[in-house]
CSV table of C-alpha atoms in Angstrom, one decimal:
chain,number,residue,atom,x,y,z
Z,1451,MET,CA,8.3,-116.9,45.3
Z,1452,GLU,CA,5.2,-115.6,43.6
Z,1453,ASN,CA,7.1,-112.2,43.2
Z,1454,SER,CA,10.0,-114.0,41.5
Z,1455,THR,CA,7.6,-115.9,39.2
Z,1456,VAL,CA,6.0,-112.9,38.1
Z,1457,ILE,CA,9.5,-111.4,37.4
Z,1458,THR,CA,10.4,-114.6,35.5
Z,1459,LYS,CA,7.5,-114.4,33.3
Z,1460,LEU,CA,7.9,-110.9,32.8
Z,1461,ASN,CA,11.6,-111.4,32.0
Z,1462,ASP,CA,10.6,-114.2,29.4
Z,1463,LEU,CA,8.1,-112.0,27.8
Z,1464,LEU,CA,9.9,-108.7,27.3
Z,1465,SER,CA,13.6,-109.5,27.4
Z,1466,PRO,CA,14.0,-111.0,23.9
Z,1467,PHE,CA,12.0,-108.1,22.4
Z,1468,ALA,CA,14.0,-105.8,24.6
Z,1469,ALA,CA,17.3,-107.4,23.6
Z,1470,LYS,CA,16.6,-107.1,19.9
Z,1471,ILE,CA,15.8,-103.0,20.5
Z,1472,GLY,CA,18.7,-102.8,22.7
Z,1473,ASN,CA,21.2,-104.2,20.6
Z,1474,GLN,CA,20.1,-102.0,17.3
Z,1475,ARG,CA,22.9,-99.9,16.8
Z,1476,HIS,CA,20.9,-97.1,15.9
Z,1477,LEU,CA,18.8,-97.2,18.8
Z,1478,LYS,CA,21.9,-97.7,21.1
Z,1479,ALA,CA,23.3,-94.6,19.7
Z,1480,ILE,CA,20.0,-92.6,20.6
Z,1481,SER,CA,20.3,-94.0,24.2
Z,1482,SER,CA,23.9,-93.3,24.5
Z,1483,GLY,CA,23.7,-90.1,23.0
Z,1484,MET,CA,20.9,-88.9,25.2
Z,1485,MET,CA,23.2,-89.7,28.2
Z,1486,PHE,CA,25.5,-86.9,27.0
Z,1487,GLY,CA,23.0,-84.6,28.2
Z,1488,LEU,CA,22.3,-85.8,31.5
Z,1489,PRO,CA,24.8,-83.9,33.5
Z,1490,PHE,CA,23.2,-80.6,31.7
Z,1491,ILE,CA,20.0,-81.6,32.5
Z,1492,VAL,CA,20.6,-82.1,36.4
Z,1493,ILE,CA,22.1,-78.8,36.7
Z,1494,GLY,CA,19.6,-76.8,34.7
Z,1495,SER,CA,17.0,-78.4,36.9
Z,1496,PHE,CA,18.3,-77.1,40.0
Z,1497,PHE,CA,18.4,-73.6,38.4
Z,1498,LEU,CA,15.0,-73.9,37.4
Z,1499,ILE,CA,14.0,-74.9,41.1
Z,1500,PHE,CA,15.8,-72.1,42.6
Z,1501,ALA,CA,13.9,-69.7,40.0
Z,1502,ASN,CA,10.6,-70.8,41.5
Z,1503,PRO,CA,10.4,-70.9,45.0
Z,1504,PRO,CA,7.7,-72.8,47.0
Z,1505,ILE,CA,5.3,-70.3,47.8
Z,1506,ASN,CA,1.9,-68.8,46.2
Z,1507,ILE,CA,2.7,-65.1,46.9
Z,1508,ASP,CA,-1.3,-64.6,46.5
Z,1509,GLN,CA,-1.6,-66.2,49.9
Z,1510,TYR,CA,1.0,-64.5,51.6
Z,1511,ASN,CA,0.2,-61.9,54.3
Z,1512,PRO,CA,3.2,-60.0,55.5
Z,1513,ALA,CA,1.1,-59.0,58.5
Z,1514,THR,CA,0.6,-62.4,59.9
Z,1515,ALA,CA,3.8,-64.5,58.3
Z,1516,ASN,CA,6.3,-65.8,60.5
Z,1517,PHE,CA,10.1,-65.5,59.7
Z,1518,PHE,CA,10.1,-68.8,57.3
Z,1519,MET,CA,7.2,-67.3,55.0
Z,1520,LYS,CA,8.8,-63.8,55.1
Z,1521,PHE,CA,12.2,-65.5,53.8
Z,1522,MET,CA,10.3,-67.4,51.1
Z,1523,ALA,CA,8.5,-64.1,50.0
Z,1524,GLY,CA,11.9,-62.5,49.9
Z,1525,TRP,CA,13.2,-65.4,47.9
Z,1526,LYS,CA,10.4,-65.0,45.6
Z,1527,ASP,CA,11.0,-61.3,45.1
Z,1528,PHE,CA,14.4,-61.7,44.5
Z,1529,ALA,CA,13.7,-64.7,41.9
Z,1530,VAL,CA,11.2,-62.4,40.1
Z,1531,ALA,CA,13.4,-59.5,39.9
Z,1532,ASN,CA,16.4,-61.5,38.6
Z,1533,TYR,CA,14.5,-64.2,36.9
Z,1534,ASP,CA,16.7,-64.0,33.7
Z,1535,LEU,CA,19.9,-64.1,35.4
Z,1536,ILE,CA,18.7,-66.9,37.5
Z,1537,THR,CA,17.5,-69.2,34.5
Z,1538,ALA,CA,20.6,-68.3,32.5
Z,1539,PRO,CA,22.3,-71.7,33.1
Z,1540,TYR,CA,18.7,-73.5,32.6
Z,1541,ASN,CA,18.5,-71.8,29.1
Z,1542,LEU,CA,21.9,-72.9,28.3
Z,1543,THR,CA,21.4,-76.4,29.2
Z,1544,MET,CA,18.1,-77.9,29.4
Z,1545,ARG,CA,16.8,-75.4,27.1
Z,1546,ILE,CA,19.9,-76.6,24.3
Z,1547,ILE,CA,19.1,-80.1,24.9
Z,1548,GLY,CA,18.5,-80.7,21.4
Z,1549,LEU,CA,21.9,-79.7,20.1
Z,1550,ILE,CA,23.6,-81.5,23.2
Z,1551,SER,CA,21.8,-84.8,22.0
Z,1552,VAL,CA,22.6,-84.4,18.2
Z,1553,PHE,CA,26.1,-84.4,19.2
Z,1554,GLY,CA,26.0,-87.2,21.4
Z,1555,ILE,CA,23.8,-89.3,19.1
Z,1556,ALA,CA,26.2,-88.9,16.3
Z,1557,PHE,CA,29.3,-89.4,18.5
Z,1558,SER,CA,27.8,-92.5,19.9
Z,1559,LEU,CA,26.9,-94.0,16.4
Z,1560,ALA,CA,30.1,-93.3,14.7
Z,1561,SER,CA,31.8,-95.1,17.7
Z,1562,GLU,CA,29.7,-98.0,17.1
Z,1563,TYR,CA,30.8,-97.8,13.4
Z,1564,LYS,CA,34.5,-97.3,14.6
Z,1565,ILE,CA,34.7,-93.9,12.2
Z,1566,ASN,CA,35.9,-90.7,13.7
Z,1567,PRO,CA,33.3,-89.8,16.8
Z,1568,ALA,CA,34.2,-86.5,17.4
Z,1569,MET,CA,34.1,-85.0,13.8
Z,1570,ASN,CA,30.9,-86.9,13.1
Z,1571,GLY,CA,29.7,-85.3,16.4
Z,1572,MET,CA,30.8,-81.7,15.1
Z,1573,VAL,CA,29.5,-82.0,11.7
Z,1574,ALA,CA,26.1,-83.0,13.1
Z,1575,SER,CA,25.8,-80.1,15.4
Z,1576,VAL,CA,26.9,-77.8,12.7
Z,1577,ILE,CA,23.8,-79.2,10.6
Z,1578,PHE,CA,21.5,-79.2,13.4
Z,1579,LEU,CA,22.3,-75.3,14.1
Z,1580,MET,CA,21.7,-74.5,10.2
Z,1581,VAL,CA,18.4,-76.6,10.0
Z,1582,CYS,CA,17.1,-75.4,13.6
Z,1583,THR,CA,18.4,-71.6,14.1
Z,1584,PRO,CA,16.7,-69.6,11.2
Z,1585,VAL,CA,17.8,-66.2,11.0
Z,1586,LYS,CA,15.2,-63.3,10.4
Z,1587,GLU,CA,16.1,-59.5,10.5
Z,1588,GLY,CA,19.3,-60.3,12.4
Z,1589,ASN,CA,17.8,-62.2,15.2
Z,1590,ILE,CA,18.5,-65.8,15.9
Z,1591,ASN,CA,15.3,-68.1,16.5
Z,1592,LEU,CA,16.2,-70.6,19.2
Z,1593,ASN,CA,13.0,-72.3,19.8
Z,1594,TYR,CA,14.1,-75.8,18.3
Z,1595,LEU,CA,17.4,-76.0,20.1
Z,1596,GLY,CA,15.6,-77.6,23.0
Z,1597,THR,CA,13.0,-80.6,23.2
Z,1598,ASN,CA,11.0,-79.1,20.3
Z,1599,GLY,CA,14.1,-79.9,18.1
Z,1600,LEU,CA,14.7,-83.2,19.8
Z,1601,PHE,CA,13.1,-85.3,17.1
Z,1602,VAL,CA,15.0,-83.6,14.7
Z,1603,ALA,CA,18.2,-84.0,16.4
Z,1604,ILE,CA,17.6,-87.7,16.3
Z,1605,ILE,CA,17.1,-87.9,12.7
Z,1606,ILE,CA,20.2,-85.6,11.8
Z,1607,GLY,CA,22.4,-87.3,14.3
Z,1608,LEU,CA,21.6,-90.9,12.9
Z,1609,LEU,CA,21.7,-89.6,9.0
Z,1610,VAL,CA,24.9,-87.4,9.2
Z,1611,VAL,CA,26.8,-90.6,10.4
Z,1612,GLU,CA,25.3,-92.7,7.6
Z,1613,VAL,CA,26.2,-90.1,4.8
Z,1614,ASN,CA,29.7,-89.7,6.2
Z,1615,ARG,CA,30.0,-93.7,6.5
Z,1616,ILE,CA,29.1,-93.9,2.9
Z,1617,PHE,CA,32.2,-91.9,2.1
Z,1618,GLU,CA,34.4,-94.2,4.5
Z,1619,VAL,CA,33.1,-97.7,3.3
Z,1620,LYS,CA,33.1,-96.5,-0.4
Z,1621,ASN,CA,36.8,-94.9,0.2
Z,1622,ILE,CA,35.5,-91.7,-1.6
Z,1623,LYS,CA,38.4,-89.6,-1.4
Z,1624,LEU,CA,40.0,-87.1,-3.4
Z,1625,LYS,CA,43.1,-88.5,-4.8
Z,1626,LEU,CA,46.2,-86.1,-3.7
Z,1627,PRO,CA,49.8,-86.1,-4.5
Z,1628,ASP,CA,51.8,-88.2,-2.2
Z,1629,THR,CA,53.7,-84.8,-1.2
Z,1630,VAL,CA,50.9,-83.7,0.5
Z,1631,PRO,CA,51.0,-84.2,4.3
Z,1632,PRO,CA,48.6,-86.6,6.0
Z,1633,MET,CA,47.2,-84.2,8.1
Z,1634,VAL,CA,46.5,-81.9,5.2
Z,1635,ALA,CA,44.9,-84.8,3.1
Z,1636,THR,CA,42.7,-85.8,5.8
Z,1637,PHE,CA,41.5,-82.2,6.5
Z,1638,ILE,CA,40.7,-81.9,2.7
Z,1639,ASN,CA,39.1,-85.2,2.4
Z,1640,THR,CA,36.6,-84.1,5.6
Z,1641,LEU,CA,35.2,-81.3,3.5
Z,1642,VAL,CA,33.7,-83.4,0.9
Z,1643,PRO,CA,31.4,-85.5,3.2
Z,1644,LEU,CA,30.7,-82.1,5.1
Z,1645,LEU,CA,29.9,-80.0,2.0
Z,1646,THR,CA,27.5,-83.2,1.0
Z,1647,ASN,CA,25.8,-83.0,4.2
Z,1648,ILE,CA,25.2,-79.4,4.3
Z,1649,ILE,CA,23.7,-79.7,0.8
Z,1650,LEU,CA,21.6,-82.3,1.6
Z,1651,PHE,CA,20.1,-81.3,4.8
Z,1652,TYR,CA,20.2,-77.7,4.5
Z,1653,GLY,CA,18.8,-78.0,1.1
Z,1654,ILE,CA,15.8,-80.1,2.4
Z,1655,ASN,CA,15.0,-77.6,5.1
Z,1656,LEU,CA,15.4,-74.7,2.2
Z,1657,ILE,CA,12.7,-76.7,0.3
Z,1658,PHE,CA,10.4,-77.0,3.3
Z,1659,LEU,CA,11.0,-73.1,3.8
Z,1660,VAL,CA,10.2,-72.3,0.2
Z,1661,THR,CA,7.0,-74.7,-0.2
Z,1662,THR,CA,5.5,-74.5,3.3
Z,1663,LYS,CA,7.0,-71.3,4.8
Z,1664,LYS,CA,8.1,-73.2,7.6
Z,1665,ILE,CA,11.6,-74.7,8.3
Z,1666,PHE,CA,12.0,-78.2,9.0
Z,1667,PRO,CA,11.8,-78.7,12.6
Z,1668,GLU,CA,8.5,-76.6,12.7
Z,1669,THR,CA,7.0,-78.9,10.0
Z,1670,VAL,CA,8.0,-82.0,11.8
Z,1671,MET,CA,6.1,-80.4,15.0
Z,1672,ASN,CA,3.2,-79.8,13.0
Z,1673,ILE,CA,3.1,-83.2,11.4
Z,1674,LEU,CA,3.5,-84.6,14.9
Z,1675,THR,CA,0.9,-82.4,17.0
Z,1676,PRO,CA,-2.3,-83.9,14.9
Z,1677,ALA,CA,-1.3,-87.6,15.4
Z,1678,THR,CA,-1.6,-87.0,19.4
Z,1679,ASN,CA,-4.9,-86.9,21.0
Z,1680,ILE,CA,-6.5,-83.5,22.2
Z,1681,ALA,CA,-4.4,-83.7,25.6
Z,1682,GLY,CA,-1.1,-83.9,23.4
Z,1683,SER,CA,-1.8,-80.8,21.4
Z,1684,LEU,CA,-1.5,-77.3,22.7
Z,1685,GLY,CA,-5.1,-76.3,22.5
Z,1686,GLY,CA,-6.4,-79.5,24.3
Z,1687,PHE,CA,-3.4,-79.1,26.9
Z,1688,LEU,CA,-4.2,-75.3,27.7
Z,1689,LEU,CA,-8.0,-76.5,27.7
Z,1690,ILE,CA,-7.2,-79.1,30.5
Z,1691,VAL,CA,-5.3,-76.9,32.4
Z,1692,THR,CA,-7.6,-73.9,32.3
Z,1693,LEU,CA,-10.7,-75.9,33.3
Z,1694,GLY,CA,-8.7,-77.5,36.1
Z,1695,MET,CA,-7.9,-74.1,37.3
Z,1696,ALA,CA,-11.4,-73.3,37.0
Z,1697,GLN,CA,-12.6,-76.0,39.0
Z,1698,THR,CA,-10.1,-75.0,41.4
Z,1699,GLY,CA,-11.5,-71.4,41.7
Z,1700,LEU,CA,-14.9,-72.8,42.2
Z,1701,ASN,CA,-13.9,-75.0,44.9
Z,1702,ALA,CA,-12.1,-71.9,46.6
Z,1703,GLU,CA,-15.6,-69.9,46.3
Z,1704,GLN,CA,-17.4,-72.9,47.8
Z,1705,MET,CA,-14.8,-72.9,50.7
Z,1706,SER,CA,-14.9,-69.4,51.2
Z,1707,ASN,CA,-18.9,-69.4,51.6
Z,1708,GLY,CA,-18.7,-72.3,53.9
Z,1709,GLU,CA,-20.0,-74.8,51.5
Z,1710,THR,CA,-18.6,-78.2,50.5
Z,1711,MET,CA,-16.4,-78.3,47.9
Z,1712,THR,CA,-17.5,-80.5,45.1
Z,1713,HIS,CA,-15.4,-80.1,42.1
Z,1714,LEU,CA,-13.1,-83.1,42.1
Z,1715,MET,CA,-11.2,-82.2,38.8
Z,1716,ASN,CA,-9.1,-79.4,39.9
Z,1717,LEU,CA,-5.7,-78.6,39.4
Z,1718,GLN,CA,-4.7,-81.0,42.1
Z,1719,MET,CA,-5.6,-83.8,39.7
Z,1720,PHE,CA,-3.1,-82.3,37.1
Z,1721,ARG,CA,-0.2,-82.4,39.7
Z,1722,ILE,CA,-0.9,-86.0,40.4
Z,1723,SER,CA,-0.7,-86.7,37.0
Z,1724,VAL,CA,2.8,-85.3,37.0
Z,1725,LEU,CA,3.8,-86.5,40.4
Z,1726,GLY,CA,7.5,-86.8,40.1
Z,1727,GLY,CA,7.3,-85.9,36.6
Z,1728,ALA,CA,5.6,-87.7,33.6
Z,1729,GLY,CA,5.2,-91.1,34.3
Z,1730,GLY,CA,5.2,-90.9,38.2
Z,1731,THR,CA,8.7,-92.0,38.2
Z,1732,LEU,CA,9.5,-91.0,41.8
Z,1733,GLY,CA,9.1,-94.5,42.8
Z,1734,LEU,CA,11.0,-95.7,40.1
Z,1735,ILE,CA,13.7,-93.1,41.3
Z,1736,LEU,CA,13.7,-94.8,44.7
Z,1737,LEU,CA,14.3,-98.2,43.2
Z,1738,MET,CA,17.3,-97.1,41.3
Z,1739,MET,CA,18.8,-95.5,44.1
Z,1740,ARG,CA,19.1,-99.4,45.8
Z,1741,SER,CA,19.9,-101.0,42.7
Z,1742,LYS,CA,22.6,-103.5,42.3
Z,1743,VAL,CA,23.7,-101.9,39.4
Z,1744,SER,CA,26.0,-98.6,40.2
Z,1745,GLU,CA,25.0,-97.0,37.0
Z,1746,TYR,CA,21.4,-97.2,37.9
Z,1747,ARG,CA,22.3,-96.1,41.6
Z,1748,THR,CA,24.0,-93.0,40.5
Z,1749,ILE,CA,21.4,-91.7,38.0
Z,1750,GLY,CA,19.0,-92.3,40.7
Z,1751,LYS,CA,20.7,-90.2,43.2
Z,1752,LEU,CA,21.3,-87.3,40.7
Z,1753,SER,CA,17.3,-87.4,39.6
Z,1754,LEU,CA,16.1,-87.4,43.4
Z,1755,ILE,CA,16.0,-83.8,43.9
Z,1756,PRO,CA,14.8,-82.8,40.6
Z,1757,GLY,CA,12.1,-85.5,40.8
Z,1758,ILE,CA,10.9,-84.3,43.8
Z,1759,CYS,CA,9.9,-81.1,42.2
Z,1760,SER,CA,8.2,-83.2,39.4
Z,1761,ILE,CA,11.3,-82.4,37.0
Z,1762,ASN,CA,12.2,-85.9,35.7
Z,1763,GLU,CA,14.2,-85.2,32.6
Z,1764,PRO,CA,17.5,-86.6,34.4
Z,1765,VAL,CA,15.7,-89.9,34.8
Z,1766,ILE,CA,13.8,-89.9,31.2
Z,1767,PHE,CA,17.1,-89.4,29.0
Z,1768,GLY,CA,19.4,-90.7,31.5
Z,1769,LEU,CA,18.1,-94.3,32.7
Z,1770,PRO,CA,16.7,-93.9,29.9
Z,1771,ILE,CA,13.1,-94.2,29.3
Z,1772,VAL,CA,13.3,-93.1,26.0
Z,1773,PHE,CA,13.0,-96.0,23.6
Z,1774,ASN,CA,12.9,-98.4,26.7
Z,1775,PRO,CA,10.1,-101.2,25.7
Z,1776,ILE,CA,10.3,-102.4,29.4
Z,1777,LEU,CA,9.6,-99.4,31.1
Z,1778,ALA,CA,7.1,-98.0,28.5
Z,1779,ILE,CA,4.4,-100.2,30.2
Z,1780,PRO,CA,4.4,-98.7,34.0
Z,1781,PHE,CA,5.3,-95.3,32.3
Z,1782,LEU,CA,1.7,-95.2,31.1
Z,1783,ILE,CA,0.1,-97.3,33.7
Z,1784,THR,CA,1.3,-95.3,36.9
Z,1785,PRO,CA,-0.4,-91.9,36.2
Z,1786,ILE,CA,-3.6,-93.3,35.3
Z,1787,ILE,CA,-3.9,-95.7,38.6
Z,1788,SER,CA,-2.5,-92.6,40.7
Z,1789,LEU,CA,-5.6,-90.2,39.3
Z,1790,LEU,CA,-8.0,-93.0,39.7
Z,1791,LEU,CA,-7.0,-93.3,43.3
Z,1792,THR,CA,-6.8,-89.5,43.9
Z,1793,TYR,CA,-10.3,-89.0,42.1
Z,1794,PHE,CA,-11.6,-91.6,44.4
Z,1795,ALA,CA,-9.8,-90.3,47.5
Z,1796,GLN,CA,-11.3,-86.8,47.1
Z,1797,SER,CA,-14.7,-88.1,46.4
Z,1798,VAL,CA,-15.0,-90.0,49.9
Z,1799,GLY,CA,-13.2,-87.5,52.0
Z,1800,LEU,CA,-10.0,-89.4,52.3
Z,1801,ILE,CA,-8.0,-86.2,51.3
Z,1802,GLY,CA,-8.6,-82.6,50.8
Z,1803,VAL,CA,-10.2,-81.3,47.6
Z,1804,GLY,CA,-7.7,-78.8,45.8
Z,1805,PHE,CA,-9.1,-75.5,46.1
Z,1806,ILE,CA,-5.7,-73.3,45.7
Z,1807,VAL,CA,-3.3,-72.7,42.6
Z,1808,ASP,CA,-0.1,-73.7,44.1
Z,1809,PRO,CA,3.4,-72.9,42.5
Z,1810,SER,CA,4.9,-74.7,40.0
Z,1811,PHE,CA,8.2,-76.8,40.5
Z,1812,THR,CA,7.3,-76.7,44.1
Z,1813,PRO,CA,8.4,-80.1,46.0
Z,1814,PHE,CA,5.6,-82.4,45.6
Z,1815,PHE,CA,4.9,-82.6,49.5
Z,1816,ALA,CA,4.6,-78.7,49.7
Z,1817,GLN,CA,2.4,-79.0,46.4
Z,1818,ALA,CA,0.2,-81.5,48.1
Z,1819,TYR,CA,-0.3,-79.2,51.3
Z,1820,LEU,CA,-0.4,-75.8,49.6
Z,1821,SER,CA,-3.0,-77.1,47.1
Z,1822,SER,CA,-5.6,-78.0,49.7
Z,1823,MET,CA,-4.4,-76.9,53.2
Z,1824,ASP,CA,-4.6,-80.4,54.3
Z,1825,TRP,CA,-1.8,-82.5,55.5
Z,1826,ARG,CA,-3.4,-85.9,54.7
Z,1827,ASN,CA,-2.6,-84.9,51.0
Z,1828,ILE,CA,0.9,-85.2,51.9
Z,1829,VAL,CA,0.4,-88.6,53.3
Z,1830,PHE,CA,-1.6,-89.7,50.3
Z,1831,CYS,CA,1.1,-88.5,47.8
Z,1832,LEU,CA,3.8,-90.8,49.5
Z,1833,VAL,CA,1.2,-93.7,49.6
Z,1834,LEU,CA,0.9,-93.0,45.8
Z,1835,ILE,CA,5.0,-92.9,45.5
Z,1836,LEU,CA,5.0,-96.3,47.1
Z,1837,ILE,CA,2.4,-97.6,44.8
Z,1838,SER,CA,4.3,-96.2,41.8
Z,1839,ALA,CA,7.3,-98.2,43.0
Z,1840,MET,CA,5.3,-101.4,43.5
Z,1841,ILE,CA,4.3,-101.0,39.7
Z,1842,TYR,CA,7.9,-100.3,38.5
Z,1843,TYR,CA,9.5,-103.0,40.7
Z,1844,PRO,CA,8.9,-106.1,38.4
Z,1845,PHE,CA,9.7,-104.1,35.1
Z,1846,PHE,CA,12.9,-102.6,36.8
Z,1847,LYS,CA,14.2,-105.6,37.8
Z,1848,VAL,CA,13.9,-107.4,34.5
Z,1849,MET,CA,15.9,-104.4,33.1
Z,1850,GLU,CA,18.2,-104.6,36.2
Z,1851,ASN,CA,18.8,-108.4,35.5
Z,1852,ASN,CA,19.5,-108.0,31.9
Z,1853,LYS,CA,22.1,-105.0,32.5
Z,1854,THR,CA,24.0,-107.2,35.0
Z,1855,LYS,CA,24.1,-110.1,32.5
Z,1856,LEU,CA,25.3,-107.7,30.0
Z,1857,VAL,CA,27.9,-106.6,32.4
Z,1858,ASP,CA,29.0,-110.0,33.3
Z,1859,GLU,CA,29.2,-110.9,29.5
Z,1860,GLU,CA,31.6,-108.0,29.1
Z,1861,LEU,CA,33.6,-108.7,32.0
């Protein structure tokens, strides 16, 4: 009864705001457009995991290794030797998520306006490529086709459709003779809004290039970076990771000397901050897998294996968490609580202190053990996942109830 009361109060507090956000056509288009990229994100995640086998080769000793460790070492050697080939599907899926998203966003918004979705999606994609892929000395820069260009993808995906809609609403078309076939007339009248979009957005890009020596996406990223805190900047993030590795190395030195390890802010703390991916979403994924909404169950099942390896783009963009005011609260709270509990657990000796730099994209249970060589850390991570599920639960139930009501209304 008490739990139901909490959910009811949260529902009364958050649902009106979430409903306004959810029914706003541009935000709906962003949410739906991100869904276009979900299959590509999932497939890309698997290849990224395969390219990074869960073994720290620096700790590998072939003289004492068992069959399993020799297999893992062989897998690692193969992955290193063929890394570019293995990660090609990742590079052509997750690494172009901006390009995929701009099509999806424009397609979704055009569908809302009931104007040609496919054409709007294609126009937005072409404009996005013009703006985000500068050519220099015959080489194409692809840096902004992925997540770096996602904010620009949102801007272009929405504004291209709005420009095209003006032509539709105002009926701005070339007056052609009746003898011109309808298909040809449609083709000719598609050229005008396309040319307008090219002049507008590519022109803006050229203005930025001439005045700042940087293309529009690069300028946007430079504007956004100072607005974040030190942890959100490249230098700050590198500092955090570097210091975490240094603390891990100091623990390893103490371990080798038979001393008590005292450096608690080690790399293990960084891993905990992204347990299951940013926002600690593994608990949320478990809730989704048991949801009464079939869409959430499907996304949860697709997100499980990548989430185990701390890759949570499928749930970030698939649920989505992006532009979701209900899930924003637990998304921020969960990592904070996990870090506080980990710091306390290390300080009182409930778990082992991290002293090994474990490999990236390794399943969380393997990382938990490899970072400390202590099985208690695996149990502790499982507890953190259950705690994250408890934190997400009331917020997820509010979102689930709203989704159920929406489906019932549509039926």
